[in-house]
PDB file of C-alpha atoms in Angstrom:
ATOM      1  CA  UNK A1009     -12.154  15.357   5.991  1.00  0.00           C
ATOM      2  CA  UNK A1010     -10.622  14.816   2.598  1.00  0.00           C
ATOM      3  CA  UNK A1011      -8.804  11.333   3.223  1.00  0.00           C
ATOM      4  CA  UNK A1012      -7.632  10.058  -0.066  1.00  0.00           C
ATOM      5  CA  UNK A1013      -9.116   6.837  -1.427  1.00  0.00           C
ATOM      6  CA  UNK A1014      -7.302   4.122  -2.788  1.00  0.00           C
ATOM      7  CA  UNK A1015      -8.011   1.386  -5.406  1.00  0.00           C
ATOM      8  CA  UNK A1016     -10.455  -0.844  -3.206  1.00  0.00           C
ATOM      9  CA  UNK A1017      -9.130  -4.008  -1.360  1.00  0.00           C
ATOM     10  CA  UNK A1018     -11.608  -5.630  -0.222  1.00  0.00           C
ATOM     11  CA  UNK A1019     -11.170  -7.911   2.640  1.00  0.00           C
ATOM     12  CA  UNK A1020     -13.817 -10.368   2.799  1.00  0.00           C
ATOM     13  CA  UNK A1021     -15.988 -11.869   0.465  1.00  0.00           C
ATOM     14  CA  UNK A1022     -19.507 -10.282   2.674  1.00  0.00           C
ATOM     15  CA  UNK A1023     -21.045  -7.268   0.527  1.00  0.00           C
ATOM     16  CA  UNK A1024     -22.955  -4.632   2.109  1.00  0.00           C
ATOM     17  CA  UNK A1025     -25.054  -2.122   0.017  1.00  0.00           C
ATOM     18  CA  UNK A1026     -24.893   0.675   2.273  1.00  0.00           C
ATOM     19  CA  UNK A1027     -22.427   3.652   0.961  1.00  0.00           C
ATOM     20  CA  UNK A1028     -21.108   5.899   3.487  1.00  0.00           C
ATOM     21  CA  UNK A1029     -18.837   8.822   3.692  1.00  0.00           C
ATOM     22  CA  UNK A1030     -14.991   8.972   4.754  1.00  0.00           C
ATOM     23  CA  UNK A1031     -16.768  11.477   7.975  1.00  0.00           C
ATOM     24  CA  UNK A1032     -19.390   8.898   8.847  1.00  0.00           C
ATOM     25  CA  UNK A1033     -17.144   5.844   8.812  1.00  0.00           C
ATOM     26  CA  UNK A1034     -14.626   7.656  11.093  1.00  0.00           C
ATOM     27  CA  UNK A1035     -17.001   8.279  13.282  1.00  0.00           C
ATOM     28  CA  UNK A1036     -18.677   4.836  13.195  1.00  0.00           C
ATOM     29  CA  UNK A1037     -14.815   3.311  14.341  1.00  0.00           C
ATOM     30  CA  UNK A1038     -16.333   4.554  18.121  1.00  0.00           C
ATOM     31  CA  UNK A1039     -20.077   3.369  17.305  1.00  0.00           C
ATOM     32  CA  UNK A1040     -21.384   1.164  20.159  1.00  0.00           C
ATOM     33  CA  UNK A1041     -22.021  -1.645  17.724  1.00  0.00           C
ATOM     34  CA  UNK A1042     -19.216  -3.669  17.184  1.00  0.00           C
ATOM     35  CA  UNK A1043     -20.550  -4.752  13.684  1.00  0.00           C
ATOM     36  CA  UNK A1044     -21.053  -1.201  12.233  1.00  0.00           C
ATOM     37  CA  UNK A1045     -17.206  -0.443  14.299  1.00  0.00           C
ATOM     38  CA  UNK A1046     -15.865  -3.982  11.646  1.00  0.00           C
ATOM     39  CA  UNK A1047     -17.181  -2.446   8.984  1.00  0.00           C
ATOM     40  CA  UNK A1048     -15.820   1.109   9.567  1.00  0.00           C
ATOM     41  CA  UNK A1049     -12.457  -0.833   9.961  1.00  0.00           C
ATOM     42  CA  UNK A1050     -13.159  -2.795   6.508  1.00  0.00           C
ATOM     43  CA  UNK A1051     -14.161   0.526   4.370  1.00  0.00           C
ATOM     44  CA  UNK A1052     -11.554   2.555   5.485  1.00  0.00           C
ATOM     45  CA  UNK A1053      -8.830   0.184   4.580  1.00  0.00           C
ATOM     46  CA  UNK A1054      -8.926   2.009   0.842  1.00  0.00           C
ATOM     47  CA  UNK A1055      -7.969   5.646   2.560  1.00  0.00           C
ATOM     48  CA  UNK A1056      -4.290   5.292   3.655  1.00  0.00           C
ATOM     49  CA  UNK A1057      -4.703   8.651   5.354  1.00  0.00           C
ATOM     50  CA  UNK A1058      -6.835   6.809   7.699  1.00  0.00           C
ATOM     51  CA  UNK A1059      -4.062   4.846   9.177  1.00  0.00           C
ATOM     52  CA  UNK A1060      -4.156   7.038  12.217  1.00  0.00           C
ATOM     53  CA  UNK A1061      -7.644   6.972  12.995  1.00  0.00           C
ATOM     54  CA  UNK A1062      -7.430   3.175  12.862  1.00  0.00           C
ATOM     55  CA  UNK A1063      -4.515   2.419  15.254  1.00  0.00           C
ATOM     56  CA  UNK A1064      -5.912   5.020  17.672  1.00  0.00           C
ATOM     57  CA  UNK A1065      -9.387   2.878  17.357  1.00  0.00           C
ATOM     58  CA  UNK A1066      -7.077  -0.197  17.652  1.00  0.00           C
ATOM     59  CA  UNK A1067      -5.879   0.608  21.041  1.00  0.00           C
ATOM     60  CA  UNK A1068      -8.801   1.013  22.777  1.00  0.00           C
ATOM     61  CA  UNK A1069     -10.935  -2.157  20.815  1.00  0.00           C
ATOM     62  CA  UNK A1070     -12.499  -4.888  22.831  1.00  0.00           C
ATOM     63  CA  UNK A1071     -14.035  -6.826  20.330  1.00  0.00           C
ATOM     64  CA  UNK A1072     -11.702  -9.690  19.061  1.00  0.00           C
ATOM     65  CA  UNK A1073     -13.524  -9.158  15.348  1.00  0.00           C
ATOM     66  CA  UNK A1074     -13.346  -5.619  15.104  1.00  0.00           C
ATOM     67  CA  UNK A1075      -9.297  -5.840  16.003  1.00  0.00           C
ATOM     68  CA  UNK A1076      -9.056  -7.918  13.427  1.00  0.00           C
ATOM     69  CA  UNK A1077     -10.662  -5.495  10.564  1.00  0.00           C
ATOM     70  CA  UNK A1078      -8.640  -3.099  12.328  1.00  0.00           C
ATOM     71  CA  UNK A1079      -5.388  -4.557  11.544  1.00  0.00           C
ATOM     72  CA  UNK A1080      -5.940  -6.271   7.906  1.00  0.00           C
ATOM     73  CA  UNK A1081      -6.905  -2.552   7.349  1.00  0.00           C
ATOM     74  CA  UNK A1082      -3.310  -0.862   8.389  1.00  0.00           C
ATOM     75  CA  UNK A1083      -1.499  -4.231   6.993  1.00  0.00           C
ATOM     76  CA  UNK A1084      -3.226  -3.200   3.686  1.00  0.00           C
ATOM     77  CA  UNK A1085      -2.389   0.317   4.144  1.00  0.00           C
ATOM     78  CA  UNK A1086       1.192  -0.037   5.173  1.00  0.00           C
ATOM     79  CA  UNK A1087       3.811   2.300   5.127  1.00  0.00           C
ATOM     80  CA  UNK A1088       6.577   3.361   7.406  1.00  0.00           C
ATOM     81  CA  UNK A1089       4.082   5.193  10.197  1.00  0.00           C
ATOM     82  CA  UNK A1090       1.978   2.451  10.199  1.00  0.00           C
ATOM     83  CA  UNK A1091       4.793   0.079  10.800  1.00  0.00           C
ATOM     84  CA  UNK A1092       6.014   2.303  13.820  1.00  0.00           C
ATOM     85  CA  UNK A1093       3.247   2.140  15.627  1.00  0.00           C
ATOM     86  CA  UNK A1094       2.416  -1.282  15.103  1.00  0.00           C
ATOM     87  CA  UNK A1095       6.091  -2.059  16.251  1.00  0.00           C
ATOM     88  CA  UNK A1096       5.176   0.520  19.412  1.00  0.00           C
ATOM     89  CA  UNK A1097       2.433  -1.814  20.194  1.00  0.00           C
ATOM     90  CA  UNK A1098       4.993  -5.166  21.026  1.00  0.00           C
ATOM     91  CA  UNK A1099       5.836  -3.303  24.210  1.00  0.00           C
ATOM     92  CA  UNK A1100       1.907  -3.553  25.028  1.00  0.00           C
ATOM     93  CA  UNK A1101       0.842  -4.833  28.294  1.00  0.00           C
ATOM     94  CA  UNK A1102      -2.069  -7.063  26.224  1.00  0.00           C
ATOM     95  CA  UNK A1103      -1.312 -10.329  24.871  1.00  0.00           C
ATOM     96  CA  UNK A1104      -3.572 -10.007  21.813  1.00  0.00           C
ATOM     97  CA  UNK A1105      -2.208  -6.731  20.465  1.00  0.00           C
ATOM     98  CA  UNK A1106       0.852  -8.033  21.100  1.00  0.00           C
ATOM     99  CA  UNK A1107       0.354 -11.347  18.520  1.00  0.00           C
ATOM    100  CA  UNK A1108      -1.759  -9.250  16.044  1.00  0.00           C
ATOM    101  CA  UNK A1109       0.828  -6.862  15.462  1.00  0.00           C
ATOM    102  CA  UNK A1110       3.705  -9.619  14.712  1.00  0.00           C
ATOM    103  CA  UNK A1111       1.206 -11.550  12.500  1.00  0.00           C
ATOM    104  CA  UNK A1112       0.618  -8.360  10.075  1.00  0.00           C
ATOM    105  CA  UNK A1113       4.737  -7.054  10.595  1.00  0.00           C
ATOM    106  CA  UNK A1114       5.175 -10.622   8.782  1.00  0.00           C
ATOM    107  CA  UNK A1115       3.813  -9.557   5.784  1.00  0.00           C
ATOM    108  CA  UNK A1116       5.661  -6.425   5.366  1.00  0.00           C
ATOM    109  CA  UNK A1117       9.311  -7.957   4.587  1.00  0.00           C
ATOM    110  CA  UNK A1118      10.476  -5.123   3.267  1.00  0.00           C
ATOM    111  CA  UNK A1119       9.474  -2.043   5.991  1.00  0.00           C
ATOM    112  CA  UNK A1120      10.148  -4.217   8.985  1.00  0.00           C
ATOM    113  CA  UNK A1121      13.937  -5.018   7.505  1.00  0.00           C
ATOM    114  CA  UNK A1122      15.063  -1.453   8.342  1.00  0.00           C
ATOM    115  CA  UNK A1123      14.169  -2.363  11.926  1.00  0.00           C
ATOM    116  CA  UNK A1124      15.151  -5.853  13.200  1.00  0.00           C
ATOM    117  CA  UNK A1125      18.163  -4.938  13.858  1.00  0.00           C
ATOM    118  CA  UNK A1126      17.550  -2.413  16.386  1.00  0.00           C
ATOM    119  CA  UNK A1127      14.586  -4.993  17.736  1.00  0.00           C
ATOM    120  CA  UNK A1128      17.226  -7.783  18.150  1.00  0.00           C
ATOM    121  CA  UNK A1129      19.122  -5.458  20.288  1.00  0.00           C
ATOM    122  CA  UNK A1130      16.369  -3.957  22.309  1.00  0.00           C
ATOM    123  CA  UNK A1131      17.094  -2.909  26.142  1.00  0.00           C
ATOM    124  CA  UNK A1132      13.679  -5.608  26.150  1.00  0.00           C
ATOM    125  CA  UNK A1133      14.320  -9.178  26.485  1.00  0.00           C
ATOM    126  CA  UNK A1134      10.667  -9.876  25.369  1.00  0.00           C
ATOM    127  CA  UNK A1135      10.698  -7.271  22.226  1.00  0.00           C
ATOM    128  CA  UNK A1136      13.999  -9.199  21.401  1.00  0.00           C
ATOM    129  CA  UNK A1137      11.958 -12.558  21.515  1.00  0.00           C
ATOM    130  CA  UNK A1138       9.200 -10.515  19.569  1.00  0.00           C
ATOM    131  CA  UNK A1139      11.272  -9.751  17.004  1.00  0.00           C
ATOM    132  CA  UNK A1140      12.717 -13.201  16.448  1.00  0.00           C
ATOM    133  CA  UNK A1141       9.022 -14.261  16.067  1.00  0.00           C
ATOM    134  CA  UNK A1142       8.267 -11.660  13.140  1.00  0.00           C
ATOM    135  CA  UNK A1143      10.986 -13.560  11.838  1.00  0.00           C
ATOM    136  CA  UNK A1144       9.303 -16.568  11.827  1.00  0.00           C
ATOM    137  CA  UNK A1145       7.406 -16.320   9.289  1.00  0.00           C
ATOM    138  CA  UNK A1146       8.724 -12.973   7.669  1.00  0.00           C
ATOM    139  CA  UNK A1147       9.943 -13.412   4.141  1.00  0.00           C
ATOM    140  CA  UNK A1148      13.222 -11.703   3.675  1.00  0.00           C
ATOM    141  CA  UNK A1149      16.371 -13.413   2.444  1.00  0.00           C
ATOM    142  CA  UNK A1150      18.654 -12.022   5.528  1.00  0.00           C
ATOM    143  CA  UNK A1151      16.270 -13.667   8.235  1.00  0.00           C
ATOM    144  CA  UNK A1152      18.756 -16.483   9.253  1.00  0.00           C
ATOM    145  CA  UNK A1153      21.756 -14.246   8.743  1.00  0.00           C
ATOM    146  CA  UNK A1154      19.746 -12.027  11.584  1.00  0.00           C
ATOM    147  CA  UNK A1155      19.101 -15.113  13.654  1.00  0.00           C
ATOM    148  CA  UNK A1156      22.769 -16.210  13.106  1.00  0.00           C
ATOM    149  CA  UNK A1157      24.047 -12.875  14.890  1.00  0.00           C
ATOM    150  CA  UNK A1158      21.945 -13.426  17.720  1.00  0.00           C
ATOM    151  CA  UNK A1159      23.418 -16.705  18.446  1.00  0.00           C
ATOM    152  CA  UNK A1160      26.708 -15.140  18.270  1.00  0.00           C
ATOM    153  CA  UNK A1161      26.290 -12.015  20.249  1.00  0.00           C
ATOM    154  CA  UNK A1162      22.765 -12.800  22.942  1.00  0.00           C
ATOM    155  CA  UNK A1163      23.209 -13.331  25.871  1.00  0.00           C
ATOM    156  CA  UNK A1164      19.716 -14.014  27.251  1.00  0.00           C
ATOM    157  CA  UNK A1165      19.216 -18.090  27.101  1.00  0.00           C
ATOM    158  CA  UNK A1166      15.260 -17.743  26.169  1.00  0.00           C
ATOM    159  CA  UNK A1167      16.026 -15.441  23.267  1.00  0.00           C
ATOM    160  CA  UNK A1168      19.062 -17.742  22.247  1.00  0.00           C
ATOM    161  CA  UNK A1169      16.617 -21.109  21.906  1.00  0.00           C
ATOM    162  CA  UNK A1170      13.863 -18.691  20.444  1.00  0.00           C
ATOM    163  CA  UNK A1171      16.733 -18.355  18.040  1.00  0.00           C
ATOM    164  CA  UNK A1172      17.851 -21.375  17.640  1.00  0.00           C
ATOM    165  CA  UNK A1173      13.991 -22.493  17.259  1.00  0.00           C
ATOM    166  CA  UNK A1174      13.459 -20.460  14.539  1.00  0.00           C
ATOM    167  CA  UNK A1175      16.587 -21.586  12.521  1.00  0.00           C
ATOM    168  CA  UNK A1176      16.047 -24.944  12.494  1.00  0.00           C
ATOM    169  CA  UNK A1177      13.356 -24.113  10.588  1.00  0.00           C
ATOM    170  CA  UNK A1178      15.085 -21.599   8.122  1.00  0.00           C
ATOM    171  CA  UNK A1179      18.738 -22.386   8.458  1.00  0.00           C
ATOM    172  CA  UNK A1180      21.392 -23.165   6.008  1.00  0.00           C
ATOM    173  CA  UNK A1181      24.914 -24.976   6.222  1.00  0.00           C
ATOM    174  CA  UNK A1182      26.240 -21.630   6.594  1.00  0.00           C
ATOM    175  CA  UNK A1183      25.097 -21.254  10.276  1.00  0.00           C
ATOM    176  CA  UNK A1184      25.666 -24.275  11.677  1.00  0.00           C
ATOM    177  CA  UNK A1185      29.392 -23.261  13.008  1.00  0.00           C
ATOM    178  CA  UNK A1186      27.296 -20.551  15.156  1.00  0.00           C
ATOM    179  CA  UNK A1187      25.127 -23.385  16.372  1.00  0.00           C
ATOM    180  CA  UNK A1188      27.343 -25.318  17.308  1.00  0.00           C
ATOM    181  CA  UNK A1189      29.667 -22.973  19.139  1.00  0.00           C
ATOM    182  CA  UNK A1190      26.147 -22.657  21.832  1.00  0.00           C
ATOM    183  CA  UNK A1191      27.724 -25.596  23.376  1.00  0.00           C
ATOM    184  CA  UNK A1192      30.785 -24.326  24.506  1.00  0.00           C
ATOM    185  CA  UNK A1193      28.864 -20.162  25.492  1.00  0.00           C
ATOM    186  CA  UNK A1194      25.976 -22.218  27.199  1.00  0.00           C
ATOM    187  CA  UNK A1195      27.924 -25.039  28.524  1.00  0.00           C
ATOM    188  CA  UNK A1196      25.239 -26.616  31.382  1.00  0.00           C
ATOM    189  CA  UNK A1197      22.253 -25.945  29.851  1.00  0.00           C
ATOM    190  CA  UNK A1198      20.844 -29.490  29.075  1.00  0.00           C
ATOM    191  CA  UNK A1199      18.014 -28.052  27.050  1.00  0.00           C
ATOM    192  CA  UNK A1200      19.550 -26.013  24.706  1.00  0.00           C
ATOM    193  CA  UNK A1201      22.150 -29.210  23.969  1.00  0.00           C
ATOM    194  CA  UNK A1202      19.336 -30.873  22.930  1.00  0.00           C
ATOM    195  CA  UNK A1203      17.835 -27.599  20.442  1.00  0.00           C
ATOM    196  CA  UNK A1204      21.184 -27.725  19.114  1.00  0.00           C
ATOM    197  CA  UNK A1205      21.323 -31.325  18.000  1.00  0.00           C
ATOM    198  CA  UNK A1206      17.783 -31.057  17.050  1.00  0.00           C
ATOM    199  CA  UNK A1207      18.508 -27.656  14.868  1.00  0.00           C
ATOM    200  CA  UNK A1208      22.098 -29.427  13.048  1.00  0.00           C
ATOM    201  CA  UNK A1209      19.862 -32.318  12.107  1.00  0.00           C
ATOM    202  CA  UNK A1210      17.261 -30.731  10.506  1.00  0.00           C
ATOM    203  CA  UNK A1211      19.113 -28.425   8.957  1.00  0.00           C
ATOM    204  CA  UNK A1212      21.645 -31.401   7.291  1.00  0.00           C
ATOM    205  CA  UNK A1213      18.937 -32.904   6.129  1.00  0.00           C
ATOM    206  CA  UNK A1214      17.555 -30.207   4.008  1.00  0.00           C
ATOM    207  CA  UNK A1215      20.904 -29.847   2.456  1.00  0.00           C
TER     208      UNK A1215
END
């Protein structure tokens, strides 16, 4: 098929002996054995060009394991088409693709940045929440500038304290006006008062 290797990446310490072909390991990604359908996933992490192949295989995976080969596999590919369609899959119906698609979009700072914007302001009250929780953990210096708009322009009250949640965490002294001011947007909503106060003192303290 002529797929392009790339300098190997192993992803787990386990060796295996057995060499096999760019054809046969594509193929194997639909074997009935979920072991030799891992390993697939684990080999052809080192051919970007399979990127494709793998989220395809992704999408119709049952095995918890072989998911997970399948996406440490496009997380070590990356790119920009691989970040689409894992960004596609947050509108999935399944819980699991869902999660495993945010945990490897927090490792790719960089590609997801071009998109959280347009995430934040998804139609999708849930895909806004999503994207708030690839900011959780994702390493890019504008995250709590990103949350900060939210709090400013959201009207949703889950994705607000999903917001708020997250910048208590990552805040600075620069956001707290925008905290603060969720007292006076959400003015009965007991729970959120409380977030607040929580969010101001943890982020004082860290100053």
């Amino acid at each position: 098929m002529g797929l392009t290797k790339a300098k190997p990446q192993p992803h787990t310490g386990e060796q295996r002996s057995e060499t096999r072909s760019v054809e046969s390991l594509l193929e194997q990604l639909a074997d009935a054995d979920a072991i030799k359908r891992r390993w697939a996933a684990i080999d052809l992490a080192d051919y970007p060009d399979s990127a494709p192949f793998l989220f395809d295989a992704l999408m119709d995976e049952g095995k918890v394991e072989v998911r997970e080969a399948l996406f440490a596999s496009l997380g070590h590919i990356g790119g920009s088409r691989v970040v689409d369609d894992l960004i596609d899959i947050l509108r999935a119906e399944d819980a699991g693709l869902r999660n495993g698609a945010i945990e490897v979009l927090q490792t790719m700072p960089e590609e997801v940045a071009e998109h959280i914007i347009t995430l934040l302001n998804d139609r999708d009250s849930d895909v806004r929440i999503f994207a708030i929780d690839i900011l959780q953990l994702l390493a890019h210096p504008d995250t709590p500038v990103w949350l900060e708009s939210v709090l400013r322009d959201e009207q949703h009250i889950n994705v607000v304290a999903a917001a708020l949640d997250r910048l208590a965490e990552v805040g600075g002294e620069e956001q707290l006006p925008a905290i603060r001011t969720l007292r006076l947007r959400f003015p009965d909503q007991d729970y959120l008062h409380f977030a607040i106060d929580t969010a101001v003192r943890r982020i004082e303290a860290s100053q």
